[in-house]
Amino acid sequence: MMDGLYSPQQVFDGARLITGVSVRVEQGRVVDVIEGVGDGKAIAGCMSPGFVDLQVNGGGNVLLNGDPTMSGMAAIAAAHRRFGTVAIMPTVITDAPDVVDRAVEAAICACGASGIIGLHIEGPHIALEKRGTHAAHHIRPMDKRTLDAVAKARVSDVPVMITVAPEATTPDQIAELSALGAVVSLGHTNATAEQIEHAIAAGAQCGTHLFNAMSPMQGREPGAVGAILNGGIPFGIICDGHHVDDQMIALALRAAGPDCAFLVSDAMATVGGASEFKLYGQIIRVENGRLINAEGNLAGAHVTQAQGVQRLVNHVGVTLEQALRMTITVPARVMRQQDLATFVGRHVDDLIVIAADLSVSADLHEQ
């Protein structure tokens, strides 16, 4: 995209979809949005900030647990950028303590470059019975080593999200993590609604992939799902047609109200890579669009944020504006990085164009 005036059919400005405007680009950045189309070069589709993803385990044949380095994070980010995701939280799942330590060191070096906006630590302080594909022998209660690792990241100004189960973490530990500036997210939990409520009161601010790996909502026991929905905290949700039924996503969106849900991919190394990889020494493969382990259980997701947006609109029935808020605005707010949802001032490398069929162009230099 050269400097000049452009007239897309729509613009998502980080808050709403607008039409009948032109976008002025100077020195590779958007400097203004002007009423009227004027003489701007027509662009078929919606111009928008790129997607934000707070739960990315891998991409481009790299899994963060297997390569917890700066170069590993960069490779993952590059794989997702091809599909319109310009900001990611590389995610290290349950593993040995030294793997988390190495991921923290890598995040300190990588944060702010290549679209890497922080680190998501998912486990190992989770419920054994809701571990999903996480390795059972690494699961343990919250300990000083993890608290120190989070503190080290935060001292270096690295944004951190940490997924914990209330059963494996005390309210005091949740309060300590929150005081460090970490976003404490509740997931992989068999907690009662009361335990979830206590965790929220202690400082937990978020829910991890709602419905998946958490106690379900029932008539006489709201469980983790009901308590998170009723608690008014934001929550991530996977929209790939495998992890959560589309009707349940629609139900959750109605129950939570606007701007609580945000889309996550939970993507593994197969996004932008080969159709299988190893996790904990076990082959994980793509089968009919599902990532499964040797037992046939779900093991992360093989989906991009762009595909999630397409499914939200085409199958769940939300508007494109709401889908973009779920994929850009809400996750940016959750991580206190509202600049990721801004349009004016963004470099064209961080913008995308979404066509009428919801396909995404991530390279505006061709426009």
Short mmCIF file of N, CA and C in Angstrom, two decimals, residues 9 44-48 51 82-84 304-307 309-311 313-314 320 324 352-364 367:
data_model
loop_
_atom_site.label_atom_id
_atom_site.label_comp_id
_atom_site.label_asym_id
_atom_site.label_seq_id
_atom_site.Cartn_x
_atom_site.Cartn_y
_atom_site.Cartn_z
N GLN A 9 -14.79 -0.15 1.34
CA GLN A 9 -16.24 -0.21 1.48
C GLN A 9 -16.66 0.00 2.94
N ALA A 44 -12.11 -3.06 -2.18
CA ALA A 44 -13.26 -3.93 -1.98
C ALA A 44 -13.12 -4.67 -0.65
N GLY A 45 -13.95 -4.29 0.31
CA GLY A 45 -13.92 -4.97 1.59
C GLY A 45 -13.80 -4.01 2.75
N CYS A 46 -13.61 -4.60 3.93
CA CYS A 46 -13.50 -3.85 5.18
C CYS A 46 -12.04 -3.76 5.61
N MET A 47 -11.56 -2.53 5.78
CA MET A 47 -10.21 -2.34 6.29
C MET A 47 -10.26 -2.28 7.81
N SER A 48 -9.35 -2.97 8.46
CA SER A 48 -9.43 -3.14 9.91
C SER A 48 -8.05 -3.33 10.51
N PHE A 51 -5.98 -8.97 13.70
CA PHE A 51 -6.54 -9.70 14.82
C PHE A 51 -5.55 -9.81 15.98
N ARG A 82 0.41 -14.34 8.67
CA ARG A 82 -0.02 -14.66 7.29
C ARG A 82 -1.54 -14.74 7.18
N PHE A 83 -2.20 -15.01 8.30
CA PHE A 83 -3.66 -15.17 8.29
C PHE A 83 -4.37 -13.99 8.96
N GLY A 84 -3.65 -12.89 9.15
CA GLY A 84 -4.29 -11.67 9.64
C GLY A 84 -4.18 -11.41 11.12
N THR A 304 -7.43 -20.61 12.67
CA THR A 304 -6.91 -19.24 12.75
C THR A 304 -8.00 -18.33 13.26
N GLN A 305 -7.62 -17.12 13.68
CA GLN A 305 -8.62 -16.15 14.08
C GLN A 305 -9.51 -15.77 12.90
N ALA A 306 -8.93 -15.72 11.71
CA ALA A 306 -9.74 -15.40 10.52
C ALA A 306 -10.84 -16.44 10.33
N GLN A 307 -10.51 -17.70 10.50
CA GLN A 307 -11.53 -18.75 10.37
C GLN A 307 -12.56 -18.65 11.49
N VAL A 309 -13.57 -15.86 12.93
CA VAL A 309 -14.46 -14.76 12.56
C VAL A 309 -15.47 -15.24 11.53
N GLN A 310 -15.01 -15.97 10.53
CA GLN A 310 -15.92 -16.49 9.51
C GLN A 310 -17.01 -17.36 10.13
N ARG A 311 -16.63 -18.21 11.08
CA ARG A 311 -17.63 -19.08 11.70
C ARG A 311 -18.58 -18.29 12.60
N VAL A 313 -19.67 -15.33 12.15
CA VAL A 313 -20.65 -14.65 11.31
C VAL A 313 -21.56 -15.65 10.59
N ASN A 314 -20.97 -16.67 9.99
CA ASN A 314 -21.73 -17.57 9.12
C ASN A 314 -22.52 -18.64 9.87
N LEU A 320 -20.61 -8.83 11.70
CA LEU A 320 -19.18 -8.68 11.49
C LEU A 320 -18.60 -7.71 12.51
N LEU A 324 -15.54 -8.69 15.02
CA LEU A 324 -14.27 -7.95 15.05
C LEU A 324 -13.99 -7.41 16.44
N ILE A 352 -5.54 -5.20 7.97
CA ILE A 352 -6.03 -6.27 7.09
C ILE A 352 -7.22 -5.74 6.31
N VAL A 353 -7.56 -6.46 5.24
CA VAL A 353 -8.79 -6.19 4.49
C VAL A 353 -9.61 -7.48 4.48
N ILE A 354 -10.87 -7.36 4.89
CA ILE A 354 -11.79 -8.50 4.95
C ILE A 354 -12.77 -8.36 3.79
N ALA A 355 -12.76 -9.33 2.91
CA ALA A 355 -13.62 -9.29 1.73
C ALA A 355 -15.07 -9.64 2.07
N ALA A 356 -15.95 -9.49 1.10
CA ALA A 356 -17.36 -9.77 1.32
C ALA A 356 -17.59 -11.21 1.73
N ASP A 357 -16.76 -12.13 1.23
CA ASP A 357 -16.89 -13.54 1.62
C ASP A 357 -16.15 -13.86 2.91
N LEU A 358 -15.65 -12.82 3.57
CA LEU A 358 -14.94 -12.90 4.86
C LEU A 358 -13.55 -13.50 4.74
N SER A 359 -13.05 -13.66 3.54
CA SER A 359 -11.64 -14.01 3.39
C SER A 359 -10.80 -12.80 3.76
N VAL A 360 -9.58 -13.05 4.21
CA VAL A 360 -8.75 -11.98 4.77
C VAL A 360 -7.48 -11.82 3.96
N SER A 361 -7.19 -10.57 3.60
CA SER A 361 -5.91 -10.23 3.00
C SER A 361 -5.04 -9.60 4.07
N ALA A 362 -3.88 -10.22 4.32
CA ALA A 362 -3.00 -9.74 5.37
C ALA A 362 -1.81 -8.96 4.81
N ASP A 363 -1.77 -8.76 3.50
CA ASP A 363 -0.66 -8.03 2.89
C ASP A 363 -1.23 -6.86 2.10
N LEU A 364 -1.29 -5.70 2.75
CA LEU A 364 -1.87 -4.53 2.11
C LEU A 364 -0.91 -3.86 1.13
N GLN A 367 -2.33 -3.81 -2.23
CA GLN A 367 -3.50 -2.99 -2.52
C GLN A 367 -3.14 -1.76 -3.37
#
